[in-house]
mmCIF file of C-alpha atoms and ligand atoms in Angstrom:
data_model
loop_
_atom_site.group_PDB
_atom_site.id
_atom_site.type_symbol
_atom_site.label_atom_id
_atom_site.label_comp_id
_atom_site.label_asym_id
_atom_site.label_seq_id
_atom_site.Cartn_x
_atom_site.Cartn_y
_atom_site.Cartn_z
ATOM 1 C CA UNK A 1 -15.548 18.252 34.338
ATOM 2 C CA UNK A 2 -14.187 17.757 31.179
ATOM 3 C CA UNK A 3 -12.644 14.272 30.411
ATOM 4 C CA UNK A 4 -8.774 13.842 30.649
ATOM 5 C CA UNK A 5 -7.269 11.392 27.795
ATOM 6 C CA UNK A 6 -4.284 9.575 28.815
ATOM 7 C CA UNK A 7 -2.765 10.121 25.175
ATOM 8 C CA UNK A 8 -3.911 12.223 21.929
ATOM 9 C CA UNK A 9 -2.246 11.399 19.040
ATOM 10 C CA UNK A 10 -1.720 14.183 15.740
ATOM 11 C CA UNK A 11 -1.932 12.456 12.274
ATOM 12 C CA UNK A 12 -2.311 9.374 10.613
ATOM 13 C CA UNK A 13 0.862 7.806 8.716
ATOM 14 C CA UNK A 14 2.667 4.948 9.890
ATOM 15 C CA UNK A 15 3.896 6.783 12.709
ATOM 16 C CA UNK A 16 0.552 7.427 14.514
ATOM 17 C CA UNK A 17 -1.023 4.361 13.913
ATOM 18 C CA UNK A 18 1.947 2.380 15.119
ATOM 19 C CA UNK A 19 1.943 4.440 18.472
ATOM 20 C CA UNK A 20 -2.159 3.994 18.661
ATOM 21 C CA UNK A 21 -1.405 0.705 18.137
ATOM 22 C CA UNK A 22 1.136 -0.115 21.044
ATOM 23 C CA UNK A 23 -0.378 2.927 22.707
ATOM 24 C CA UNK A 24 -4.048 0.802 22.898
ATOM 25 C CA UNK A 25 -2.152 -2.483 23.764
ATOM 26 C CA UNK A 26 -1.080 -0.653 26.877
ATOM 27 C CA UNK A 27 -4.758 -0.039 27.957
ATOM 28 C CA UNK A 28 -4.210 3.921 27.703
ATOM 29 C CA UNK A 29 -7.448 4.262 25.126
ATOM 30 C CA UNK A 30 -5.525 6.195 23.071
ATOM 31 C CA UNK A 31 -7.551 8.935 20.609
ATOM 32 C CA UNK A 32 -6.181 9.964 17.267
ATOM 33 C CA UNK A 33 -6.820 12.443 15.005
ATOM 34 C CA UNK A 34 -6.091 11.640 11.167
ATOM 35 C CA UNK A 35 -5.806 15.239 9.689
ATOM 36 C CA UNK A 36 -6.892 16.149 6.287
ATOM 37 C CA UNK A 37 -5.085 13.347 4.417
ATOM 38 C CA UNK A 38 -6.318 10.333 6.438
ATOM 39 C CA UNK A 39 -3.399 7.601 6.115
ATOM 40 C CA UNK A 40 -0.794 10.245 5.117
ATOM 41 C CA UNK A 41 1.965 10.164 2.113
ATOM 42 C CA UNK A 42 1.421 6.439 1.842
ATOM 43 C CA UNK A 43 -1.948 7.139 0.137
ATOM 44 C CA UNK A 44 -1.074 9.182 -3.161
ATOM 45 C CA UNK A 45 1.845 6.134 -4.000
ATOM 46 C CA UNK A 46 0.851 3.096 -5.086
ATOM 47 C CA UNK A 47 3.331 -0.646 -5.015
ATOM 48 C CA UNK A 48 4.691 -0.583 -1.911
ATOM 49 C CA UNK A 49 7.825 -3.269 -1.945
ATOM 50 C CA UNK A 50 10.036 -2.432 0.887
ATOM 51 C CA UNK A 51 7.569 -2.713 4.317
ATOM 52 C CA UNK A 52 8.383 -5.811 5.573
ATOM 53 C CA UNK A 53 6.013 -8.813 5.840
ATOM 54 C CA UNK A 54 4.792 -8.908 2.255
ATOM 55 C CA UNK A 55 5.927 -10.938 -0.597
ATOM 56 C CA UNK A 56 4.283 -9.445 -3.469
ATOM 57 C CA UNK A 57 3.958 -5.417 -4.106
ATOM 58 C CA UNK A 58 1.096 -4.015 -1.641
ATOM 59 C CA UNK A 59 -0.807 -0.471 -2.634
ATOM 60 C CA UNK A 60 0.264 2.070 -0.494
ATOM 61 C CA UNK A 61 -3.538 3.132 -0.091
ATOM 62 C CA UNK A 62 -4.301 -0.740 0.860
ATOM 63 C CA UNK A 63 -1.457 -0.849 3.576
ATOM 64 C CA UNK A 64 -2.771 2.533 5.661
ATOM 65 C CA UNK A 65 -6.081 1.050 5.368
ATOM 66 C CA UNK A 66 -5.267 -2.284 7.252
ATOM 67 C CA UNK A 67 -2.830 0.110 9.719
ATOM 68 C CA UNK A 68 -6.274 2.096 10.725
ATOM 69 C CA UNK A 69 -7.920 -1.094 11.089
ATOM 70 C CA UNK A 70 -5.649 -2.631 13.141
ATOM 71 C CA UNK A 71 -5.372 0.253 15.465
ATOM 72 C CA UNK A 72 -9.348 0.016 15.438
ATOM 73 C CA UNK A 73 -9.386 -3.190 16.436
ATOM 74 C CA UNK A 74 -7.419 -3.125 18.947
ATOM 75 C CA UNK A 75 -9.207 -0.240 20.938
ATOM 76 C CA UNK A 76 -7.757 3.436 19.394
ATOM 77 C CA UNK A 77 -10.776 5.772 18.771
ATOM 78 C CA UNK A 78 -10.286 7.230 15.215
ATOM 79 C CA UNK A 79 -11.527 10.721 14.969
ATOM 80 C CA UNK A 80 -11.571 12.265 11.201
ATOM 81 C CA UNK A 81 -11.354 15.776 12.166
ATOM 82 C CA UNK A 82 -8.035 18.214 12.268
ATOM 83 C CA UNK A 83 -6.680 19.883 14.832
ATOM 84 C CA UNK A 84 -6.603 23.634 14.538
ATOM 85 C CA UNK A 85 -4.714 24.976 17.813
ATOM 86 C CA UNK A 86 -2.666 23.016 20.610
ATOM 87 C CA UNK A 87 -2.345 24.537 23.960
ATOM 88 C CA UNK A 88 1.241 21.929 25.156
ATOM 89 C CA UNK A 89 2.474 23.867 27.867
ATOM 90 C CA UNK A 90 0.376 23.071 30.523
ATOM 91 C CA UNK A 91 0.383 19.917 32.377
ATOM 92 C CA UNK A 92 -3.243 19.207 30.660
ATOM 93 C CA UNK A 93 -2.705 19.688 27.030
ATOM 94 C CA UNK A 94 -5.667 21.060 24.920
ATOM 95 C CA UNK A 95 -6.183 20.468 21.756
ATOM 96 C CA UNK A 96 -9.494 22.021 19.227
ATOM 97 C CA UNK A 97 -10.758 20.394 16.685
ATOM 98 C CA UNK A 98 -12.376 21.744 13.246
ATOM 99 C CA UNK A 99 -15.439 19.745 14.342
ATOM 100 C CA UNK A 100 -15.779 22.393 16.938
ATOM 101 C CA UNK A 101 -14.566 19.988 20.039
ATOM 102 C CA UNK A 102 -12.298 20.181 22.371
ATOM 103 C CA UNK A 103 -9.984 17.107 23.650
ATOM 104 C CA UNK A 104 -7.926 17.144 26.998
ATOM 105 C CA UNK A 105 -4.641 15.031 27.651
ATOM 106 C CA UNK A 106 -1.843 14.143 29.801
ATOM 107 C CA UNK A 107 0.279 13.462 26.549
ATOM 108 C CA UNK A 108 0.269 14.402 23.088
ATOM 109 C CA UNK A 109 2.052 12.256 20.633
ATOM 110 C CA UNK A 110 2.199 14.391 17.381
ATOM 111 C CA UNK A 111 2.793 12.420 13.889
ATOM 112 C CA UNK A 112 1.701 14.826 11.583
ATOM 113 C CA UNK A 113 4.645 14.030 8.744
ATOM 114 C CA UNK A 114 5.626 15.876 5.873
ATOM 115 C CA UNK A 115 4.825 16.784 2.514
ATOM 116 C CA UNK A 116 7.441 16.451 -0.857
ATOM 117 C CA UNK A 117 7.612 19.745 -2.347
ATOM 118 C CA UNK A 118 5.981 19.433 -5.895
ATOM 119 C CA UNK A 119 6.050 21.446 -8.648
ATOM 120 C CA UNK A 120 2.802 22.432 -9.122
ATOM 121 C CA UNK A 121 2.824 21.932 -12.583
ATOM 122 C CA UNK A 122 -1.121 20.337 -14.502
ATOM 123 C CA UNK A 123 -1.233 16.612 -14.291
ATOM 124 C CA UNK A 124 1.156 16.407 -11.502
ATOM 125 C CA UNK A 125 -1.354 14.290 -9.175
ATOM 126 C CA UNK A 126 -2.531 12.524 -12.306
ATOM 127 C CA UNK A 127 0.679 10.768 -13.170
ATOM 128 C CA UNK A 128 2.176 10.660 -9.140
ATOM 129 C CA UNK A 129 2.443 6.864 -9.272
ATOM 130 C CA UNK A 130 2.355 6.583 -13.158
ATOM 131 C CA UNK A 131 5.715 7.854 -13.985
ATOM 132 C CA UNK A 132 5.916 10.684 -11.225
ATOM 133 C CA UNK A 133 7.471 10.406 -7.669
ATOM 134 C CA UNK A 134 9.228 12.475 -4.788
ATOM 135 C CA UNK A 135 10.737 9.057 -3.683
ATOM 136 C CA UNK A 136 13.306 7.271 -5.281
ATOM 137 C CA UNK A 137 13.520 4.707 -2.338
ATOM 138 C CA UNK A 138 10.799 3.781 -2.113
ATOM 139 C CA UNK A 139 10.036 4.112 -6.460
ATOM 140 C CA UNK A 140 13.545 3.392 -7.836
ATOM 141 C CA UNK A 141 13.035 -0.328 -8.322
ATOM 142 C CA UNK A 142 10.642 -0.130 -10.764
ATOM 143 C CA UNK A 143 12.591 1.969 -13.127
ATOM 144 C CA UNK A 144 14.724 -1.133 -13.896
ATOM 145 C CA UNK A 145 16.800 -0.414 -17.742
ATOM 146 C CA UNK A 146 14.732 2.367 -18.170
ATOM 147 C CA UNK A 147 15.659 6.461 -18.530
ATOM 148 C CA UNK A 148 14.986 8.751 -15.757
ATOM 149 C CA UNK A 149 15.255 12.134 -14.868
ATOM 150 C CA UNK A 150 15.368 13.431 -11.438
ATOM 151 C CA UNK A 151 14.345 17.182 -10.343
ATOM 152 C CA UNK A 152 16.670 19.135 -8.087
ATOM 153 C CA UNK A 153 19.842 20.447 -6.849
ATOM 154 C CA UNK A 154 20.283 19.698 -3.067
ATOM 155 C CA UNK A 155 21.284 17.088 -1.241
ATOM 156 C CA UNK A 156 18.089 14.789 -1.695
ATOM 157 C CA UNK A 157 18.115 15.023 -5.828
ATOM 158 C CA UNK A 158 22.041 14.189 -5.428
ATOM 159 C CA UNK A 159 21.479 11.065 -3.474
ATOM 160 C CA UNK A 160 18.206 10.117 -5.518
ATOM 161 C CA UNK A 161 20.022 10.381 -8.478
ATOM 162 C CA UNK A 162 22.998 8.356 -7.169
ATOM 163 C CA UNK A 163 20.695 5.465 -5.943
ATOM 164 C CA UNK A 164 18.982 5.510 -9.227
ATOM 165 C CA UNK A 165 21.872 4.658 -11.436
ATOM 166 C CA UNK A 166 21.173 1.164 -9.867
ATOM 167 C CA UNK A 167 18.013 0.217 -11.797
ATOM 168 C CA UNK A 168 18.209 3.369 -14.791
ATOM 169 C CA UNK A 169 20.101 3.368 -17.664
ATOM 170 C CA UNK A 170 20.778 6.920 -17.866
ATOM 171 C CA UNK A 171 19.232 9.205 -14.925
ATOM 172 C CA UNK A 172 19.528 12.918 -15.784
ATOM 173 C CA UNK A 173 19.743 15.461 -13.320
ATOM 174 C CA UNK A 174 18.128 18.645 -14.625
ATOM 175 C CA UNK A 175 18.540 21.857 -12.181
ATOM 176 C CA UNK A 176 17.543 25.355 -12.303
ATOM 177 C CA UNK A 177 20.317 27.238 -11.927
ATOM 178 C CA UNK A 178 23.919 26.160 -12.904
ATOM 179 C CA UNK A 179 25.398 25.096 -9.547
ATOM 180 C CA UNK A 180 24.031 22.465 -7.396
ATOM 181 C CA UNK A 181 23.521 23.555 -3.905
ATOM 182 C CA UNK A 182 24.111 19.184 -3.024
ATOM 183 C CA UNK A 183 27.711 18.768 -0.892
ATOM 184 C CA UNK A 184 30.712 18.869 -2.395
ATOM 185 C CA UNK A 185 31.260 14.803 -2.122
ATOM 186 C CA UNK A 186 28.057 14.186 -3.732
ATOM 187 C CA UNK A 187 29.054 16.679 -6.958
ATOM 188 C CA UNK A 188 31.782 14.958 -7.113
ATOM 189 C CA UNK A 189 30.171 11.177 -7.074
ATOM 190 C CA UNK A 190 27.872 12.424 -9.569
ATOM 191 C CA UNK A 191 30.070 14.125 -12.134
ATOM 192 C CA UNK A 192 31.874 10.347 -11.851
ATOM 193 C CA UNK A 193 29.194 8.327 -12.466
ATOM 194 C CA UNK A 194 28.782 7.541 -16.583
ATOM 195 C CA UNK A 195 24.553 7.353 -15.898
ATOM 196 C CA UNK A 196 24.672 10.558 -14.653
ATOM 197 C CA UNK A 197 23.587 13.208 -17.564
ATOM 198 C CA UNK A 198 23.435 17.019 -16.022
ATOM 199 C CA UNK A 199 20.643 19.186 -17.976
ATOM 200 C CA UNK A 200 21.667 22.556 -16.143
ATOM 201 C CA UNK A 201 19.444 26.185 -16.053
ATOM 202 C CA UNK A 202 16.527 24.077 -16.868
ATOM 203 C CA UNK A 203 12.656 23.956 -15.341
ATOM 204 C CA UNK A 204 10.238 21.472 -16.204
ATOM 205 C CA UNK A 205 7.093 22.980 -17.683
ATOM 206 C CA UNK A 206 5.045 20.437 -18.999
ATOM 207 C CA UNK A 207 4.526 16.636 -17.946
ATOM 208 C CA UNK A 208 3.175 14.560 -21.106
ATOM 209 C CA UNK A 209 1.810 11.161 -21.639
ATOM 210 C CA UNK A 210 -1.488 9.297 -21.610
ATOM 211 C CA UNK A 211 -1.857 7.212 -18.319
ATOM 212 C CA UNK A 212 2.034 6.747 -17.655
ATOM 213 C CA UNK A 213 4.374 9.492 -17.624
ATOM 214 C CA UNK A 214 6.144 9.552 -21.588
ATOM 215 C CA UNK A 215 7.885 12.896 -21.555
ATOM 216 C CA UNK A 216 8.809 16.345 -20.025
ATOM 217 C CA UNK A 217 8.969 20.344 -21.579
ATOM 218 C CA UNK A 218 11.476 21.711 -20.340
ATOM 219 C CA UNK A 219 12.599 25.498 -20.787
ATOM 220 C CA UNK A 220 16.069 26.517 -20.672
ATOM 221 C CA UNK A 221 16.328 29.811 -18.744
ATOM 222 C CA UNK A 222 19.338 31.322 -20.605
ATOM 223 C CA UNK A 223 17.743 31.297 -23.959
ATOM 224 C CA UNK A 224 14.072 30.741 -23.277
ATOM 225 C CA UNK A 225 14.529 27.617 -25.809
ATOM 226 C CA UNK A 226 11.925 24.961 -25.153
ATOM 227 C CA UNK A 227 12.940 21.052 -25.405
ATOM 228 C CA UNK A 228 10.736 17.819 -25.086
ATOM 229 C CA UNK A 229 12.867 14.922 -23.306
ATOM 230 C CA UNK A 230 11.314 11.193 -23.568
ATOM 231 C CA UNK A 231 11.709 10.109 -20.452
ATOM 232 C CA UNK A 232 9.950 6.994 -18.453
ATOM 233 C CA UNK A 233 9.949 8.115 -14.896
ATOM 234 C CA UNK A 234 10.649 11.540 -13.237
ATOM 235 C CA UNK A 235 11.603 11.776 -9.419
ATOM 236 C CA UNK A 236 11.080 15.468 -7.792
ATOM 237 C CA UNK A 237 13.686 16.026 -5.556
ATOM 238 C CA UNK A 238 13.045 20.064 -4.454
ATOM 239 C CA UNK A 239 12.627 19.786 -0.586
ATOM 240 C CA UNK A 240 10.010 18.266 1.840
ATOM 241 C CA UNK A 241 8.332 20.612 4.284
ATOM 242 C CA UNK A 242 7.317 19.138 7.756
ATOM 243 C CA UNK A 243 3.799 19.642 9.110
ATOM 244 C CA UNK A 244 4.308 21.474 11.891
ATOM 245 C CA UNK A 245 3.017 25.311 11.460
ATOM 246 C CA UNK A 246 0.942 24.432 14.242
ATOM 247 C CA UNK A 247 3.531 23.550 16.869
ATOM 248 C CA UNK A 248 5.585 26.733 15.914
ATOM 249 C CA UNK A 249 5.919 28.799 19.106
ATOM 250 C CA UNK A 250 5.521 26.114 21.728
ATOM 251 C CA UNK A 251 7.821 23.247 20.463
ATOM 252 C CA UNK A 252 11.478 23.529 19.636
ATOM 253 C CA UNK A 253 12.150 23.019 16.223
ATOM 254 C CA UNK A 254 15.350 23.237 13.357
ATOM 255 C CA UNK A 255 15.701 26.243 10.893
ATOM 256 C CA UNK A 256 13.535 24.203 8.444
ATOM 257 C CA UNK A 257 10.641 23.182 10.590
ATOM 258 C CA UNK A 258 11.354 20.197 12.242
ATOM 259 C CA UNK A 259 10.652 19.182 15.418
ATOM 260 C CA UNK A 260 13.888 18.636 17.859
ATOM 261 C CA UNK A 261 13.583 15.551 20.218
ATOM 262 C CA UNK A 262 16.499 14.441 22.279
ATOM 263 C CA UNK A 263 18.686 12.029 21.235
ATOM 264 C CA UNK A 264 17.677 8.074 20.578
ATOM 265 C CA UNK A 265 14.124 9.325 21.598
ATOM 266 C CA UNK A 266 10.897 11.064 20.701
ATOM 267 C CA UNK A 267 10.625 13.115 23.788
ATOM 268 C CA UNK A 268 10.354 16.943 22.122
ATOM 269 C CA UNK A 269 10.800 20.137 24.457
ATOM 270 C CA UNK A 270 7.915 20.098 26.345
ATOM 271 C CA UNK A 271 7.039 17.843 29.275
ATOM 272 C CA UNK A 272 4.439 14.887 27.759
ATOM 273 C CA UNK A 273 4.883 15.726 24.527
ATOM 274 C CA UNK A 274 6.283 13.270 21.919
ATOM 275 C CA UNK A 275 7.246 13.403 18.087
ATOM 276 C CA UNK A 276 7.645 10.563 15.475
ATOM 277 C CA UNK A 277 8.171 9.999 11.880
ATOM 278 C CA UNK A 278 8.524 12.837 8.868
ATOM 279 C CA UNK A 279 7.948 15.752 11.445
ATOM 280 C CA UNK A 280 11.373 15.075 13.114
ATOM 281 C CA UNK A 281 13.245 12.857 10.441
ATOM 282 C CA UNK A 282 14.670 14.687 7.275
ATOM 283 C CA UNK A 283 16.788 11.957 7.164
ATOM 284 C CA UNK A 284 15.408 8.621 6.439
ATOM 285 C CA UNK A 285 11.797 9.464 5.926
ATOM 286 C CA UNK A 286 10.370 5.811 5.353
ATOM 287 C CA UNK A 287 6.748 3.917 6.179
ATOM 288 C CA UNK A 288 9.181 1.265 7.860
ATOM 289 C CA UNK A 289 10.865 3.923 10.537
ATOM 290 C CA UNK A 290 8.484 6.205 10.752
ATOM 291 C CA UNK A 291 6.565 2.858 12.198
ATOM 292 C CA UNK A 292 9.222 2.492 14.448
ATOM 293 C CA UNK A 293 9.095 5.686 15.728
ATOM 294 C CA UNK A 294 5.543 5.585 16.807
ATOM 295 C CA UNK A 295 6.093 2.177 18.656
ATOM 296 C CA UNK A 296 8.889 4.140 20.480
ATOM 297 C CA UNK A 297 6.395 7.496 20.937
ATOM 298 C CA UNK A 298 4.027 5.274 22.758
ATOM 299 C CA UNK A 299 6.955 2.926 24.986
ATOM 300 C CA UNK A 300 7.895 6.734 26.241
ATOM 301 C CA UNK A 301 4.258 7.409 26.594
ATOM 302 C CA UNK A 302 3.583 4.816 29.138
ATOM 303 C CA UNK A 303 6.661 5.461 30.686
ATOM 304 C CA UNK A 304 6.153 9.052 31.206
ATOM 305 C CA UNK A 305 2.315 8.249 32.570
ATOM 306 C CA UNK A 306 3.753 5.691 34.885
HETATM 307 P P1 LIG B 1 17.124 21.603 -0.430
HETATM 308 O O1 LIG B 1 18.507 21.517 0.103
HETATM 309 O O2 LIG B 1 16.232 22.705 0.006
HETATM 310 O O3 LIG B 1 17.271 21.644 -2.025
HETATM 311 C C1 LIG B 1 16.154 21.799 -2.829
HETATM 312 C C2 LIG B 1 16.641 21.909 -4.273
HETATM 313 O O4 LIG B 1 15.489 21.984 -5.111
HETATM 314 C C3 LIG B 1 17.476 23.158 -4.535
HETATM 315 O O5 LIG B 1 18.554 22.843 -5.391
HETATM 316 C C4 LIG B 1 16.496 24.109 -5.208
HETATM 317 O O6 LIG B 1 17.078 24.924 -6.191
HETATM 318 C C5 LIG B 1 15.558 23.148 -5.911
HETATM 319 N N1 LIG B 1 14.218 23.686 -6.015
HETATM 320 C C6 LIG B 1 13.426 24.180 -5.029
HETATM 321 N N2 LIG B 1 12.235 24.540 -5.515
HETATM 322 C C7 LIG B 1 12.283 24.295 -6.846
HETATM 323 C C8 LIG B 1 11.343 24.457 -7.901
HETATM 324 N N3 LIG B 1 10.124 24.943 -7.693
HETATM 325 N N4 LIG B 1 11.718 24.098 -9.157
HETATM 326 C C9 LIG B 1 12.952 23.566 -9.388
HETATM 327 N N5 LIG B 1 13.874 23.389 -8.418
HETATM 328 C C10 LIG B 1 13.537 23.741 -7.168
HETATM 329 O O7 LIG B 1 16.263 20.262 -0.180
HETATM 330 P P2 LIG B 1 16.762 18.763 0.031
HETATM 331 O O8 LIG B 1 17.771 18.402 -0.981
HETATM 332 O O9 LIG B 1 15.536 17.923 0.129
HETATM 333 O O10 LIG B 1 17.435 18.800 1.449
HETATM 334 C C11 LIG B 1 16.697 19.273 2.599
HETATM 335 C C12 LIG B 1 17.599 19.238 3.817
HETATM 336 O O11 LIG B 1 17.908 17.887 4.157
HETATM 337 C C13 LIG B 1 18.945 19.925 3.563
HETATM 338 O O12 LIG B 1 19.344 20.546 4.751
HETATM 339 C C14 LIG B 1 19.847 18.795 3.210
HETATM 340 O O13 LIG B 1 21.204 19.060 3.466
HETATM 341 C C15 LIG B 1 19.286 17.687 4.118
HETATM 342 N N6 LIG B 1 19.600 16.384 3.535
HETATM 343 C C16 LIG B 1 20.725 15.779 3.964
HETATM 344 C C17 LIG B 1 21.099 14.573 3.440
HETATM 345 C C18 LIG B 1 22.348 13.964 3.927
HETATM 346 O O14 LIG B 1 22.996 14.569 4.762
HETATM 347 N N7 LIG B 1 22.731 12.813 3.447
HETATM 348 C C19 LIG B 1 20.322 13.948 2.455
HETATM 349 C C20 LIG B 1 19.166 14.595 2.026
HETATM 350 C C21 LIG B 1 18.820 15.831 2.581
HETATM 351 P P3 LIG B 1 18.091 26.123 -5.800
HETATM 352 O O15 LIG B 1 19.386 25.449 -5.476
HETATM 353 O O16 LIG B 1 18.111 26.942 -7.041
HETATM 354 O O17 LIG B 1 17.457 26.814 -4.638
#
């Protein structure tokens, strides 16, 4: 007979190890899977100044490090493997991994987060942390009296920009086209706001600089005319897409991706099946709730088993 886990959790940001964390505290021996990028978004950033309990900066990399440990320690087996097909409509849910097994559960807790859109431009990984971001929360700070440019026309490069007029001195907002697709109230807090600089029909095509970010090519689209802007820190704003191809079909999700769970809760459409962090939140996406929807994946957990 094959061995029935009590709980099988999908991914490995601050979401799933919060949930193996309560979820092991609970006595349910909880298994999780980390997915190709062990530790999630947190690992390609580096100071990390807004999760709560450290004085000084922490490296992002550092912090999902001491989250697997903990979880470790406190009884969650870690598998490094990916899933590659769920079966979550049956009472028993079935999950294979790449490894070539096979894992069993009563509930599946699936924290498999999203990924910022980037541009795919050369050196784009090099300088993500040097100059480059998709995360002006989280990044913003550091950009104290200095020039910035932000990437984007929807809602996300609106707000980005907005909150980085705080630190910046100037934050331009350079767009592709010659309308911003953003809501009507945020074009009309940015085209108040003095930092705000628009650079409009404009793609970057070039990031420059030695280890830190120094300056962008940019092409404008009407003329073809190319343009070098010195700029200390560039924010990509184009979209995040949620990790969830391989729920599609079984779970109910929005038009972009995301996974539906009912309100103030992580229960998703199916029966024993729970979602936290990035995967259902377009909204706040950050380490800190993310976290907090784990802890709440794994309260529901227990309560469901119960
Ligand atoms: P979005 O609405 O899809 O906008 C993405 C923007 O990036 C668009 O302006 C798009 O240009 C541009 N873009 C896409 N690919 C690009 C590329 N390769 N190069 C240059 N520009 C590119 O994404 P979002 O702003 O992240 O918002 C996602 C969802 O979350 C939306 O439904 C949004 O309303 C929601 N959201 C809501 C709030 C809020 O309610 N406060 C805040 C943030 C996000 P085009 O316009 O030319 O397509």
């Amino acid at each position: 007979m094959a061995e029935i886990n009590n709980v099988i959790i999908i991914g490995s940001g601050p979401a799933g190890y919060t949930a193996a964390i309560y979820a092991a505290r609970a006595n349910l021996n909880p298994i999780l899977v980390s997915g190709f990028q062990p530790g999630g978004q947190l690992t390609i950033t580096t100071d990390v100044e807004n999760y709560p309990g450290y004085e000084d900066p922490i490296q992002g990399p550092w912090l999902m490090e001491q989250m697997q440990k903990q979880a470790a320690h406190v009884g969650t087996e870690i598998i490094n493997s990916q899933v590659t097909e769920v079966f979550l409509n049956e009472k028993i849910k079935k999950l294979n991994l790449d490894n070539g097994t096979t894992l069993n559960s009563k509930t599946v807790i699936i924290s498999t987060g999203a990924q910022a859109r980037w541009l795919g431009l050369e050196n784009e990984s090099k300088f993500q942390g040097h100059g480059l971001s998709a995360c002006a929360t989280c990044d913003g700070f550091f950009f104290k009296d200095k020039e910035v440019a932000v990437i984007g026309g929807g809602n996300s490069a609106a707000e980005e920009a907005l909150f980085l007029t705080k630190f910046a001195t100037k934050v331009y907002l350079i767009h592709r086209r010659d309308k911003l697709r953003a809501e009507k109230i945020l074009q009309e807090r940015l085209k108040q706001n003095s930092k705000i600089k628009f650079i409009w029909n404009s793609e970057v095509t070039k990031l420059n600089g030695n280890d830190e970010l120094e300056s962008i090519e940019l092409i404008d689209k009407q003329d073809n005319k190319i343009s070098n802007l010195k700029i200390d820190g560039v924010f990509i704003a184009i979209g995040h897409d949620p990790a969830t191809q391989l729920f599609k079909g079984q779970l109910k999700m929005d038009e972009a991706g995301y996974i539906i769970t009912d309100p103030d809760s992580t229960k998703t459409s199916i029966e024993g099946v729970f979602a936290a962090g990035d995967v259902k939140d377009k909204i706040y996406r950050q380490a800190v709730t993310a976290a907090g929807m784990g802890c709440m994946a794994a309260l529901e957990v227990e309560k469901y088993l119960d």
